[in-house]
Every structure is written in structure tokens, then in C-alpha cells.
Short mmCIF file of C-alpha atoms in Angstrom, two decimals:
data_model
loop_
_atom_site.label_atom_id
_atom_site.label_comp_id
_atom_site.label_asym_id
_atom_site.label_seq_id
_atom_site.Cartn_x
_atom_site.Cartn_y
_atom_site.Cartn_z
CA MET A 1431 102.90 413.72 126.53
CA SER A 1432 101.57 414.07 130.11
CA GLU A 1433 104.09 415.01 132.80
CA ASN A 1434 102.70 412.07 134.91
CA TRP A 1435 103.40 409.51 132.20
CA ILE A 1436 105.87 406.80 133.30
CA ASN A 1437 107.27 404.19 130.95
CA LEU A 1438 107.11 401.02 133.05
CA GLY A 1439 109.74 399.52 130.82
CA THR A 1440 112.28 401.73 132.51
CA ARG A 1441 111.96 399.85 135.81
CA PRO A 1442 114.65 397.29 136.72
CA ILE A 1443 113.85 393.67 135.74
CA LYS A 1444 113.11 391.62 138.82
CA LYS A 1445 115.08 388.56 139.83
CA LEU A 1446 114.22 385.36 137.92
CA ARG A 1447 111.40 383.45 139.66
CA PRO A 1448 111.11 379.63 139.95
CA ALA A 1449 109.00 378.08 137.19
CA GLU A 1450 105.39 377.34 138.21
CA PHE A 1451 103.29 375.73 135.44
CA PRO A 1452 99.60 375.03 136.01
CA ASP A 1453 98.25 371.47 136.20
CA ILE A 1454 94.48 371.01 135.90
CA SER A 1455 94.61 367.20 136.01
CA ALA A 1456 93.08 367.01 139.49
CA MET A 1457 90.19 369.26 138.46
CA MET A 1458 89.31 367.71 135.08
CA LYS A 1459 88.77 364.04 134.25
CA GLU A 1460 90.30 362.92 130.95
CA PRO A 1461 87.69 361.82 128.35
CA THR A 1462 89.43 358.44 128.12
CA GLN A 1463 88.69 357.86 131.82
CA ALA A 1464 85.02 358.84 131.70
CA ALA A 1465 82.34 356.38 132.74
CA ARG A 1466 81.55 353.78 130.10
CA GLY A 1467 78.15 353.82 128.42
CA GLU A 1468 75.76 351.36 126.77
CA GLY A 1469 77.29 351.77 123.31
CA HIS A 1470 80.82 351.07 124.45
CA VAL A 1471 82.51 347.69 123.94
CA ASP A 1472 85.11 345.68 125.77
CA VAL A 1473 87.00 344.47 122.70
CA LEU A 1474 86.94 346.02 119.24
CA LEU A 1475 88.38 343.75 116.53
CA VAL A 1476 89.52 345.78 113.56
CA ASN A 1477 90.47 345.53 109.91
CA PRO A 1478 91.70 349.14 109.62
CA PRO A 1479 91.24 351.60 106.75
CA ALA A 1480 93.33 351.31 103.60
CA PRO A 1481 96.51 353.30 103.01
CA ASP A 1482 95.09 354.80 99.82
CA GLY A 1483 91.31 354.37 99.96
CA GLY A 1484 91.46 351.22 97.81
CA ILE A 1485 90.60 347.62 98.57
CA TRP A 1486 93.37 345.90 100.53
CA ILE A 1487 93.57 342.29 101.63
CA ARG A 1488 94.61 341.41 105.18
CA SER A 1489 94.47 337.87 106.47
CA GLN A 1490 95.93 335.62 109.16
CA HIS A 1491 96.76 333.10 106.40
CA ARG A 1492 98.16 335.56 103.90
CA VAL A 1493 100.07 338.78 103.42
CA GLY A 1494 98.60 342.19 102.74
CA ARG A 1495 98.20 343.48 99.23
CA ARG A 1496 96.09 345.85 97.21
CA SER A 1497 93.37 344.05 95.27
CA ARG A 1498 93.26 345.27 91.69
CA GLU A 1499 90.62 342.61 91.02
CA ASN A 1500 88.29 344.14 93.68
CA MET A 1501 88.22 341.10 95.93
CA ILE A 1502 86.89 342.19 99.32
CA TRP A 1503 87.95 339.48 101.77
CA PRO A 1504 85.58 338.61 104.63
CA GLN A 1505 87.27 338.97 108.00
CA VAL A 1506 86.51 335.49 109.31
CA GLU A 1507 89.54 335.59 111.65
CA LEU A 1508 88.06 338.55 113.50
CA ALA A 1509 84.68 336.82 113.67
CA THR A 1510 86.34 333.68 115.10
CA MET A 1511 88.30 335.64 117.69
CA ALA A 1512 85.12 337.49 118.67
CA ALA A 1513 83.41 334.13 119.22
CA CYS A 1514 86.23 333.07 121.55
CA LEU A 1515 85.50 336.12 123.73
CA SER A 1516 81.71 336.13 123.63
CA PRO A 1517 79.48 336.10 125.65
CA ASP A 1518 81.82 336.89 128.54
CA TYR A 1519 82.86 340.17 126.91
CA LYS A 1520 81.05 342.72 124.82
CA VAL A 1521 82.66 342.57 121.38
CA ASP A 1522 82.26 344.18 117.98
CA VAL A 1523 84.02 344.05 114.61
CA VAL A 1524 84.88 346.97 112.35
CA ASP A 1525 85.87 346.07 108.79
CA ALA A 1526 86.89 349.44 107.42
CA ILE A 1527 87.98 347.95 104.08
CA ALA A 1528 84.58 346.43 103.33
CA MET A 1529 82.82 349.61 104.42
CA ARG A 1530 85.24 351.78 102.37
CA MET A 1531 85.81 353.75 105.54
CA GLY A 1532 88.37 356.54 105.74
CA TRP A 1533 90.30 357.59 108.81
CA GLU A 1534 87.93 360.41 109.76
CA GLU A 1535 84.93 358.07 109.90
CA PHE A 1536 87.03 355.38 111.60
CA GLU A 1537 88.01 357.80 114.38
CA LYS A 1538 84.32 358.58 114.92
CA ILE A 1539 83.68 354.84 115.35
CA LEU A 1540 86.44 354.69 117.96
CA ASN A 1541 84.81 357.57 119.82
CA GLU A 1542 81.43 355.81 119.72
CA LYS A 1543 82.66 352.35 120.70
CA ARG A 1544 85.28 353.49 123.25
CA PRO A 1545 86.90 350.01 123.38
CA LYS A 1546 88.88 348.96 126.42
CA TYR A 1547 90.90 346.71 124.12
CA TYR A 1548 91.73 347.36 120.47
CA LEU A 1549 92.80 344.38 118.31
CA THR A 1550 94.12 344.94 114.80
CA GLN A 1551 95.47 342.97 111.87
CA VAL A 1552 98.92 344.01 110.68
CA THR A 1553 100.68 343.21 107.40
CA ALA A 1554 104.01 344.36 105.96
CA PRO A 1555 102.72 346.52 103.05
CA THR A 1556 100.26 348.30 105.40
CA LEU A 1557 102.43 348.48 108.52
CA THR A 1558 102.63 352.23 109.16
CA ASN A 1559 99.00 352.63 108.12
CA ASP A 1560 97.85 349.88 110.51
CA MET A 1561 99.79 351.45 113.35
CA MET A 1562 97.89 354.69 112.82
CA GLY A 1563 94.83 352.89 114.12
CA VAL A 1564 96.85 351.68 117.11
CA PHE A 1565 97.92 355.26 117.81
CA PHE A 1566 94.34 356.57 117.63
CA ALA A 1567 93.04 353.79 119.90
CA LYS A 1568 95.83 354.29 122.42
CA ALA A 1569 95.15 358.01 122.55
CA LYS A 1570 91.53 357.22 123.40
CA GLY A 1571 92.51 355.01 126.34
CA ALA A 1572 92.48 351.53 124.77
CA THR A 1573 94.96 348.77 125.42
CA THR A 1574 96.32 347.91 121.97
CA ILE A 1575 96.92 344.42 120.57
CA ALA A 1576 98.15 343.28 117.15
CA PHE A 1577 98.34 339.96 115.31
CA GLY A 1578 99.17 338.78 111.82
CA THR A 1579 101.82 337.53 109.46
CA HIS A 1580 104.09 340.54 109.93
CA VAL A 1581 104.16 340.95 113.71
CA THR A 1582 104.63 337.23 114.37
CA PRO A 1583 108.12 336.95 112.80
CA ASN A 1584 109.04 340.61 113.29
CA THR A 1585 107.81 341.16 116.83
CA VAL A 1586 110.64 343.08 118.49
CA ASN A 1587 111.27 345.47 115.59
CA THR A 1588 107.57 346.32 115.36
CA MET A 1589 107.14 346.97 119.07
CA GLN A 1590 110.32 349.05 119.21
CA SER A 1591 109.24 351.20 116.27
CA TYR A 1592 105.66 351.67 117.47
CA PRO A 1593 105.52 352.30 121.24
CA ALA A 1594 101.73 352.72 121.17
CA LEU A 1595 101.44 348.95 120.63
CA ASP A 1596 101.06 347.16 123.97
CA PHE A 1597 100.82 343.47 123.02
CA VAL A 1598 101.46 341.15 120.07
CA LEU A 1599 99.72 337.79 119.62
CA ARG A 1600 102.27 335.54 117.93
CA GLY A 1601 101.17 332.62 115.75
CA GLU A 1602 97.66 331.24 116.17
CA PRO A 1603 95.98 334.13 118.00
CA GLU A 1604 92.59 333.01 119.34
CA LEU A 1605 93.55 331.43 122.66
CA THR A 1606 96.36 333.88 123.41
CA LEU A 1607 93.83 336.70 123.01
CA ARG A 1608 91.36 334.98 125.30
CA GLU A 1609 93.95 334.33 128.01
CA LEU A 1610 95.25 337.90 127.82
CA ILE A 1611 91.81 339.52 128.12
CA ASP A 1612 90.87 337.16 130.97
CA ALA A 1613 94.05 338.17 132.81
CA LEU A 1614 93.56 341.90 132.25
CA GLU A 1615 89.93 341.65 133.39
CA SER A 1616 90.75 339.32 136.33
CA LYS A 1617 88.39 336.67 134.92
CA THR A 1618 90.82 333.77 134.58
CA GLY A 1619 89.06 330.44 134.90
CA GLN A 1620 85.49 331.69 134.46
CA ASN A 1621 84.78 330.00 131.12
CA ASP A 1622 85.13 326.21 131.37
CA HIS A 1623 85.39 325.50 127.64
CA MET A 1624 88.01 328.15 126.99
CA GLU A 1625 89.99 326.97 130.01
CA TYR A 1626 89.85 323.44 128.59
CA LEU A 1627 91.23 324.65 125.24
CA LEU A 1628 93.91 326.77 126.91
CA ASN A 1629 95.14 323.82 128.95
CA LYS A 1630 95.02 321.54 125.91
CA THR A 1631 97.35 323.75 123.86
CA ASP A 1632 99.61 324.51 126.84
CA PRO A 1633 99.73 321.50 129.20
CA ALA A 1634 102.32 323.18 131.45
CA ARG A 1635 100.18 326.32 131.76
CA GLN A 1636 100.06 328.22 135.01
CA PRO A 1637 97.18 330.70 135.20
CA MET A 1638 97.83 334.39 135.78
CA THR A 1639 97.41 335.69 139.32
CA PRO A 1640 96.39 339.13 140.65
CA GLU A 1641 99.91 339.52 142.06
CA LEU A 1642 101.52 339.00 138.66
CA LEU A 1643 99.03 341.36 137.04
CA ALA A 1644 99.78 344.03 139.63
CA GLN A 1645 103.46 343.70 138.75
CA GLY A 1646 102.72 343.95 135.03
CA ASP A 1647 104.12 340.44 134.56
CA PHE A 1648 102.53 338.52 131.66
CA SER A 1649 105.23 335.86 131.39
CA ARG A 1650 102.78 333.00 131.93
CA ILE A 1651 100.74 333.65 128.78
CA SER A 1652 102.13 331.56 125.90
CA GLY A 1653 102.29 333.16 122.47
CA LEU A 1654 102.40 336.71 123.86
CA ALA A 1655 104.84 339.59 123.41
CA TRP A 1656 104.59 342.41 125.95
CA ARG A 1657 106.43 345.28 127.62
CA GLN A 1658 107.88 345.46 131.10
CA ARG A 1659 109.62 348.63 132.23
CA GLY A 1660 110.57 349.50 128.68
CA GLU A 1661 111.84 346.03 127.78
CA ILE A 1662 110.10 343.88 125.17
CA LYS A 1663 109.42 340.35 126.36
CA ILE A 1664 108.54 337.37 124.15
CA ASN A 1665 107.00 334.39 125.88
CA HIS A 1666 107.18 330.72 124.96
CA ASP A 1667 105.31 329.90 121.73
CA ARG A 1668 101.80 328.54 122.16
CA GLY A 1669 101.04 325.10 120.75
CA PHE A 1670 98.53 324.74 117.95
CA ILE A 1671 94.87 324.01 118.61
CA PRO A 1672 94.81 320.26 117.89
CA ASP A 1673 91.09 319.98 117.12
CA LEU A 1674 89.59 322.90 115.19
CA ASN A 1675 86.11 321.45 115.72
CA GLU A 1676 86.37 322.58 119.35
CA LEU A 1677 86.59 326.26 118.43
CA PRO A 1678 83.28 328.16 118.55
CA LEU A 1679 81.79 328.94 115.15
CA PRO A 1680 82.68 332.44 113.88
CA MET A 1681 80.27 335.26 114.67
CA HIS A 1682 79.63 336.02 111.00
CA HIS A 1683 76.69 338.27 111.88
CA LEU A 1684 79.15 340.86 113.23
CA LEU A 1685 80.65 341.25 109.74
CA PRO A 1686 79.23 343.49 106.96
CA LEU A 1687 78.35 340.41 104.91
CA ASN A 1688 76.48 342.31 102.20
CA GLU A 1689 79.63 344.28 101.36
CA TYR A 1690 81.83 341.29 100.52
CA ARG A 1691 82.26 340.72 96.80
CA LEU A 1692 84.35 338.47 94.55
CA PRO A 1693 84.76 338.46 90.76
CA LEU A 1694 82.44 336.17 88.78
CA ILE A 1695 79.84 335.63 91.52
CA LYS A 1696 76.39 337.11 92.01
CA GLY A 1697 75.79 338.65 95.40
CA PRO A 1698 77.74 338.65 98.67
CA TYR A 1699 79.85 335.82 99.99
CA ALA A 1700 81.60 334.67 103.16
CA PHE A 1701 84.75 332.83 104.17
CA VAL A 1702 84.66 329.44 105.87
CA VAL A 1703 87.97 327.97 107.08
CA PRO A 1704 87.82 324.15 106.72
CA SER A 1705 91.45 323.51 107.73
CA ARG A 1706 94.69 325.15 108.79
CA GLY A 1707 98.21 324.38 107.67
CA CYS A 1708 99.88 323.10 104.52
CA PRO A 1709 102.51 320.34 104.26
CA ALA A 1710 104.09 321.71 101.06
CA GLY A 1711 107.50 323.35 101.25
CA CYS A 1712 107.16 326.40 98.97
CA LYS A 1713 109.95 328.66 100.19
CA TYR A 1714 108.14 331.95 99.43
CA CYS A 1715 104.88 331.16 101.28
CA ILE A 1716 103.95 333.18 104.38
CA LYS A 1717 101.32 330.71 105.63
CA HIS A 1718 104.02 328.59 107.26
CA VAL A 1719 104.89 331.49 109.53
CA SER A 1720 101.45 331.33 111.14
CA TYR A 1721 100.68 327.61 111.04
CA ASN A 1722 104.01 325.98 110.13
CA TYR A 1723 103.61 322.67 108.30
CA SER A 1724 101.13 321.00 110.66
CA VAL A 1725 97.70 320.30 109.16
CA ARG A 1726 94.41 320.20 111.05
CA VAL A 1727 91.09 319.58 109.32
CA ARG A 1728 87.53 320.09 110.52
CA THR A 1729 84.87 317.43 110.11
CA ALA A 1730 82.23 317.71 107.42
CA GLU A 1731 79.57 317.95 110.15
CA ASN A 1732 81.30 320.90 111.80
CA ILE A 1733 81.75 322.74 108.49
CA MET A 1734 78.14 322.09 107.48
CA ALA A 1735 76.93 323.64 110.73
CA GLU A 1736 78.76 326.84 109.81
CA LEU A 1737 77.48 326.74 106.23
CA TRP A 1738 73.90 326.43 107.44
CA SER A 1739 74.42 329.36 109.84
CA LEU A 1740 75.51 331.45 106.86
CA LYS A 1741 72.61 330.19 104.77
CA ASN A 1742 70.29 331.42 107.50
CA LEU A 1743 71.94 334.85 107.23
CA GLY A 1744 71.10 334.96 103.52
CA ILE A 1745 74.54 333.97 102.21
CA ASN A 1746 74.55 331.60 99.22
CA ASN A 1747 78.19 331.97 98.14
CA VAL A 1748 81.21 330.97 100.19
CA MET A 1749 84.95 330.68 99.82
CA LEU A 1750 86.27 327.57 101.56
CA TYR A 1751 89.34 329.50 102.59
CA ALA A 1752 92.17 327.19 103.64
CA ASP A 1753 95.92 327.16 103.35
CA LEU A 1754 95.25 324.21 101.05
CA PHE A 1755 91.61 323.18 100.74
CA THR A 1756 92.33 319.83 99.08
CA VAL A 1757 94.97 318.83 101.64
CA ASN A 1758 92.88 315.82 102.74
CA ARG A 1759 90.93 313.94 100.06
CA ASP A 1760 88.68 312.13 102.54
CA GLN A 1761 87.58 315.40 104.11
CA VAL A 1762 86.87 316.96 100.71
CA MET A 1763 84.82 313.98 99.52
CA SER A 1764 82.83 313.72 102.76
CA LEU A 1765 82.09 317.45 102.75
CA CYS A 1766 80.96 317.37 99.11
CA GLN A 1767 78.72 314.38 99.87
CA ALA A 1768 77.20 316.23 102.84
CA MET A 1769 76.49 319.30 100.67
CA ILE A 1770 74.71 317.09 98.16
CA ASP A 1771 72.81 315.01 100.75
CA GLU A 1772 71.66 318.05 102.73
CA ASN A 1773 70.82 319.96 99.53
CA ILE A 1774 72.38 323.14 100.87
CA ASN A 1775 72.49 324.61 97.36
CA MET A 1776 75.42 326.97 97.85
CA LYS A 1777 77.97 328.06 95.27
CA TRP A 1778 81.48 327.85 96.59
CA MET A 1779 85.10 328.45 95.72
CA CYS A 1780 88.33 327.09 97.13
CA ASN A 1781 92.07 327.02 96.57
CA SER A 1782 94.24 324.08 95.62
CA ARG A 1783 97.58 322.85 94.41
CA VAL A 1784 97.65 321.09 91.07
CA ASP A 1785 99.18 317.97 92.64
CA TYR A 1786 96.52 317.62 95.38
CA VAL A 1787 93.56 316.79 93.12
CA ASP A 1788 92.34 313.99 90.89
CA GLU A 1789 89.64 313.81 88.23
CA GLU A 1790 87.07 311.98 90.38
CA MET A 1791 87.43 314.47 93.24
CA LEU A 1792 87.05 317.46 90.94
CA GLN A 1793 83.91 315.97 89.40
CA MET A 1794 82.52 315.50 92.91
CA MET A 1795 83.39 319.08 93.82
CA GLY A 1796 81.61 320.37 90.73
CA LYS A 1797 78.47 318.39 91.60
CA ALA A 1798 78.54 319.80 95.15
CA GLY A 1799 78.49 323.40 93.93
CA CYS A 1800 82.15 324.33 93.44
CA HIS A 1801 82.27 326.88 90.64
CA MET A 1802 85.83 328.23 90.89
CA ILE A 1803 89.25 327.11 92.13
CA SER A 1804 92.21 329.38 92.81
CA TRP A 1805 95.41 327.63 91.78
CA GLY A 1806 98.93 328.53 92.83
CA ILE A 1807 100.65 327.87 89.49
CA GLU A 1808 103.52 330.34 89.97
CA SER A 1809 105.72 329.59 86.93
CA GLY A 1810 105.85 327.90 83.56
CA SER A 1811 109.45 326.90 84.17
CA ASN A 1812 110.06 323.54 85.78
CA GLU A 1813 113.49 324.68 86.98
CA ILE A 1814 112.09 327.74 88.74
CA LEU A 1815 109.43 325.59 90.43
CA LYS A 1816 112.07 323.13 91.62
CA ARG A 1817 114.26 325.86 93.10
CA ALA A 1818 111.23 327.34 94.87
CA ARG A 1819 110.42 323.87 96.28
CA LYS A 1820 106.97 324.06 94.75
CA GLY A 1821 106.78 320.30 94.33
CA ALA A 1822 104.65 320.50 91.18
CA ASP A 1823 105.36 320.99 87.49
CA PRO A 1824 103.70 322.66 84.47
CA GLY A 1825 102.42 319.32 83.14
CA LYS A 1826 100.45 318.68 86.33
CA ALA A 1827 99.05 322.21 86.19
CA GLU A 1828 97.75 321.72 82.66
CA GLN A 1829 96.17 318.38 83.58
CA ALA A 1830 94.52 319.61 86.80
CA LEU A 1831 93.03 322.72 85.22
CA THR A 1832 91.69 320.68 82.31
CA TRP A 1833 90.02 318.27 84.74
CA ALA A 1834 88.48 321.24 86.59
CA LYS A 1835 87.19 322.81 83.39
CA ASN A 1836 85.63 319.49 82.35
CA ALA A 1837 83.90 319.37 85.75
CA GLY A 1838 82.31 322.78 85.09
CA ILE A 1839 84.65 324.63 87.44
CA LYS A 1840 86.24 327.98 86.55
CA ASN A 1841 89.99 328.36 86.97
CA PHE A 1842 91.66 331.32 88.72
CA GLY A 1843 95.45 331.22 88.34
CA TYR A 1844 98.15 332.93 90.39
CA PHE A 1845 101.66 333.41 89.00
CA ILE A 1846 104.86 334.81 90.51
CA ILE A 1847 107.43 336.79 88.56
CA GLY A 1848 110.94 336.98 90.00
CA LEU A 1849 111.50 333.83 92.03
CA PRO A 1850 115.19 332.91 92.52
CA GLY A 1851 116.83 331.82 89.29
CA GLU A 1852 114.38 333.79 87.15
CA THR A 1853 115.51 335.10 83.78
CA GLU A 1854 113.74 336.93 81.02
CA GLU A 1855 113.53 333.61 79.20
CA THR A 1856 111.78 331.84 82.13
CA ILE A 1857 109.41 334.79 82.53
CA ARG A 1858 108.58 334.45 78.84
CA GLN A 1859 107.88 330.75 79.46
CA THR A 1860 105.46 331.67 82.26
CA ILE A 1861 103.56 334.19 80.14
CA ASP A 1862 103.24 331.79 77.22
CA PHE A 1863 102.20 328.99 79.58
CA SER A 1864 99.51 331.15 81.21
CA LYS A 1865 97.93 331.82 77.81
CA LYS A 1866 97.93 328.11 77.04
CA LEU A 1867 96.01 327.10 80.21
CA PRO A 1868 92.18 327.02 80.48
CA LEU A 1869 92.11 330.02 82.85
CA ASN A 1870 89.22 332.40 83.43
CA VAL A 1871 91.24 334.81 85.55
CA ALA A 1872 95.00 335.22 86.03
CA ILE A 1873 96.96 337.41 88.45
CA PHE A 1874 100.71 338.02 88.13
CA HIS A 1875 102.55 338.94 91.32
CA ILE A 1876 106.20 339.74 91.96
CA ALA A 1877 108.07 337.50 94.38
CA ALA A 1878 108.09 339.19 97.80
CA PRO A 1879 110.47 338.18 100.61
CA TYR A 1880 108.04 338.30 103.50
CA PRO A 1881 109.67 338.09 106.95
CA GLY A 1882 110.12 334.61 108.33
CA THR A 1883 109.87 332.74 105.03
CA PRO A 1884 112.82 330.72 103.66
CA PHE A 1885 112.80 333.10 100.69
CA PHE A 1886 113.34 336.05 103.06
CA TYR A 1887 116.45 334.46 104.54
CA GLU A 1888 117.76 333.64 101.05
CA VAL A 1889 117.28 337.25 99.93
CA VAL A 1890 119.09 338.60 103.01
CA GLU A 1891 121.99 336.12 102.69
CA ASN A 1892 122.51 336.94 99.00
CA GLY A 1893 122.14 340.70 99.35
CA TRP A 1894 119.17 340.90 96.99
CA PHE A 1895 117.31 343.52 99.05
CA ARG A 1896 117.45 346.91 97.36
CA PRO A 1897 119.20 349.40 99.71
CA GLY A 1898 116.83 351.64 101.65
CA THR A 1899 113.94 349.16 101.53
CA ASN A 1900 111.06 349.68 103.96
CA TRP A 1901 108.36 347.16 104.81
CA GLU A 1902 105.64 348.91 102.81
CA GLN A 1903 107.63 348.12 99.67
CA VAL A 1904 107.59 344.36 100.34
CA ASP A 1905 104.41 344.04 98.32
CA MET A 1906 103.84 341.28 95.79
CA ASP A 1907 101.28 343.33 93.88
CA GLN A 1908 102.55 346.90 93.63
CA SER A 1909 106.32 346.94 93.68
CA THR A 1910 109.45 344.95 94.36
CA VAL A 1911 112.51 345.35 96.56
CA LEU A 1912 114.56 342.72 94.74
CA ASP A 1913 117.69 343.41 92.75
CA TYR A 1914 119.10 340.24 91.25
CA GLU A 1915 122.42 340.15 89.43
CA ASN A 1916 120.62 339.61 86.12
CA LEU A 1917 117.24 341.25 86.81
CA SER A 1918 116.75 344.63 88.46
CA ALA A 1919 113.66 345.76 90.34
CA GLU A 1920 112.70 347.90 87.36
CA GLN A 1921 112.91 344.91 85.03
CA LEU A 1922 110.76 342.78 87.34
CA ASN A 1923 108.13 345.54 87.49
CA TYR A 1924 108.20 345.78 83.70
CA TRP A 1925 107.69 342.04 83.26
CA GLN A 1926 104.86 341.92 85.80
CA LYS A 1927 102.98 344.59 83.89
CA ARG A 1928 103.82 343.02 80.53
CA ALA A 1929 102.55 339.63 81.70
CA THR A 1930 99.32 341.22 82.93
CA ARG A 1931 98.90 343.11 79.66
CA GLU A 1932 99.59 340.12 77.43
CA TRP A 1933 97.25 337.85 79.33
CA ALA A 1934 94.37 340.24 79.98
CA LEU A 1935 94.13 342.05 76.64
CA ARG A 1936 92.94 339.00 74.74
CA PRO A 1937 89.39 338.10 73.64
CA ALA A 1938 88.83 335.28 76.16
CA PRO A 1939 89.64 337.25 79.35
CA ILE A 1940 87.70 340.26 78.07
CA TRP A 1941 84.70 338.01 77.40
CA THR A 1942 85.00 336.62 80.94
CA ILE A 1943 84.70 340.15 82.31
CA ILE A 1944 81.73 340.93 80.10
CA LYS A 1945 79.93 337.80 81.30
CA GLY A 1946 80.57 338.95 84.86
CA LEU A 1947 78.44 342.06 84.30
CA ASN A 1948 75.39 340.18 85.56
CA THR A 1949 74.35 342.61 88.27
CA TRP A 1950 74.70 346.33 88.88
CA ALA A 1951 77.23 345.62 91.64
CA GLY A 1952 79.04 343.24 89.32
CA PHE A 1953 79.08 345.87 86.57
CA LYS A 1954 80.56 348.53 88.86
CA SER A 1955 83.14 346.12 90.23
CA ALA A 1956 84.16 344.87 86.79
CA VAL A 1957 84.50 348.39 85.42
CA SER A 1958 86.55 349.41 88.46
CA ALA A 1959 88.79 346.33 88.20
CA GLY A 1960 89.23 346.91 84.47
CA LEU A 1961 90.23 350.53 84.93
CA GLN A 1962 92.66 349.62 87.73
CA THR A 1963 94.23 346.95 85.55
CA LEU A 1964 94.60 349.34 82.61
CA SER A 1965 96.14 351.95 84.89
CA PHE A 1966 98.49 349.35 86.35
CA ILE A 1967 99.80 348.03 83.04
CA ARG A 1968 100.23 351.54 81.62
CA SER A 1969 102.11 352.90 84.66
#
């Protein structure tokens, strides 16, 4: 070793210096603050990717669930909300479910669109997944907004658990969204029609001011939940839109219409919402959380205008998607007559209760192009139906479905396993009853206590929630969180699968599937649905 070599480690350690960390913020502009380009949008309305890559249903009228039957639901709510913002704001819709889009591709879309405002649907079984989109959008500089049947009754818990969420639109979302965006963009009062609707639903309304906005005070916007200095605020509920005919028609052209598919139909289809609200008192139903029990119906003329707009886009199949399509007989008859008189030549589906139809009306519906009705049958036990406040009975179900079949209409039946009072004997009644009915398709769900429903409160009061439950498990299609004294969660899961197996693995349902193989898309969908069903009942 050289005589001049000095080990610098032998020197005394100098006194501890004050910490001085670099900050390049003043030198570099964050990408989220960069100038906006031609391809960027003001508001991006989103149906986010699925938790597992499958087809999931999200809807303002319904809860989220995985669709084993491969029903891809058109996002008409997003198209309607977009119409309430256009043309004053640049809007776009991303339906990641219809496009079978994963998170990597979805994040690329966010980078391309660079929305100032990100609006998402949220449901209980997809909660954490949906909030992933909120997190991505927030990280890219967007103000984040959520709506749906989970965040309306569970607002505070959701906003506390997910701090990336800025606002929640509670209840009917269209006008709350419009008023919020107007306030954030300092454009309050610039659209006469929207101002008219805002004042109509909130007669005591006081418009937002620049002073309030500067203070971060959104207390004047009805139907809104927001944050102020770390505290979650919930404003007064917004009244319902009294006349749905005054809403702008949905911007269906923003949706991937060619990707929407439904069993037993040829080609794509769209949703048209002819009414909102249902007067029935079913204690398990989530639709009352969004629209309560008030009913509003559109005129036949207004609905026909939307149907013709879809016809011009090449759509010949529609789902008249209401909380209860047959809620008003006069509306149904006048709409059917208009379809016949105007020779629109569209095939359509709808939903109904078995006690809101009659033989003449069903014959008229068949003549006007109705080819399938989804019925909420729920149970073959009259006692279970009474306890659930269904208001119908098995005899009425058998009569209504027979009338529909005689009118040339296919029957799609929904059943629920595990409503309060259920026993193995009543489940057996339901299975046997389902095989007796003239059904083309049947789906068996497990009762799910969705937040805000009377069933939810009953489950909490009786201690029927399985300990350790999280929201993703409150799923009527995949699992259950219920533990009754006489029926465990495992038993309910067993009976759901057994009901599906007993109903589906019979000649008539199998023949229905075979007849549905009328196109290549139909073939692929039917095979996929069949494999999912087999996997489900074997699991």
C-alpha cells in the first residue's frame, strides 16, 4: 500500500446538517396541468371495467351483478346524462363492459381523453373495483363524481373509505350533475332549458355564486354530497323531475350500440326508459332507493321520437327498460298503437309484474312487436311472497305467463332464493313451480340485502348478516351474506345452484338455447352462457 494512502473513513464525522430535500415543482409542470388538446373532453361518463373480465350489469335502476346469461346492458343513463350536458360541454361515454376493456386499456383511454370531470356508476358488488377508476382519474387531474344505487344510501361510508371521490350525486342524478358542472365551470344560468328544469325540481333553489365556489361551498346544490375541509357534507335531497318528457333524448350515438347483446334476439339492441318509479312495496327491491314509490311516465309521442332516433342508427331491437313497464295501462296501449300506426317494425322486450297485465293488453303488446317479457316471479310460495310484500301470488303468475305465451311472447322469469321465512320446503315449491310455468329462460338469484331497502334493515335488526361481510359479497348472483337460523349461507348457495341445475338441464330450456344459435354472435354468446352456467352449478 502507498505511504500516501489515507483512509478517509478515519476522519471525524461532521456535525449533523439540517435536512434539505430538492423540490422541482417550480421547474416542471405536472402532466395533469398541461394544456388541454383537441381530443380531451370536459366530462367523461363511465361504466368501468369488470372486476374479473366478465360481463357485469350496472344500472341506475338496479344493483350490480355478474351476468351469467351474457346480457350486456346498454348504458342509457350515461347517454341521458351526457344529453343534459351537451352541447355546452364536450362529453363522451366509455362503456368498458360492452367493449370488454381491461384496466390497462381503460387507463390509456383516460390518458387520451384527459377529462376535467370523471363520472362513474357504482354498485355494491363492484365497489372497490369501481373506485379503482376513481383513483386513476383523480391521479390524472380529474374531479371525480359517482352515482348509483350504492352511493345514494351509503354516501358517508363510501366517501370516508375512498378519499379520491370528490362528489356523490344522490338519487336522480341528471340535474344535480348539470348544476354541479355549471357551478364548477362558472356557467350557472347559461342554458335556459336546464335552468327551467333545475328550478322546477327545486323551487327554493338559490344559484351558486363565485364567492361560494371560491370558498369550496356547494351547499346550495340539492342532491349533492361533497367535502369541505375534510368533512363530508350531504345537502337537501333534490325533488324528482315531474315530467320526463322535458328531459333531452339520450345521446345513444355515444354508446357502442353494436356491442350490446341479449339472449334470444338477433343483432344489437338498446335501452329506452319509458317511465321511472314503481308503486309496489317489495321489501327487497333497490329501485325504491333511487326513485322511491313515485311514478312518472313519458308520452307515447316522446317515446316514439326516441325509438325512431334509434331506428335511424340501425337499431331494430329495444328493451323498454322501466322499473315497471306496465305500470300504466293507458300508456302501454297508446304506445303499442303508435308502434302499429307508424309501422316502426321493431322487436322489443320489457319487464312486468304478473298483476299489472291483462289478456287484451298482452295481445296488443304482441301485435306491436313485443317478443319477450321479464317477470319478477320470485317464489312459488304464497307465504314467502306475502312476507316480502310482493303483492302477487303463484296463481296470477301462471295466468299472466300463459296469456303472454298465447300472445306469442316469450317469458323470462326471475326467482329469488332465501327471502325471509324461506325453508327448504318453500325452496322446493319454487323449483317445482318454475318447471311448471311456460318459461323460456329462468334465473335464480339469492336474496341480497342491498343498502337502503326494507330488507336490509330487517337483516341488520335480526342479525342475519354473516360476520365479516364486505359489500362485494352482497351479490344476488354469486354469493350470499345471509345466515338464517334454519338456513346457512352455504345451504342457500347450494339451493341456488340446485334450482339452476334442475331448471336448465331439461329438454325445453336446452332447445331454447339451440334455437338461439341463429347467428355467429348468438352462437358464441350461447356457448359462453352455457359454459358459465355449467361451471356455476358444478362449483
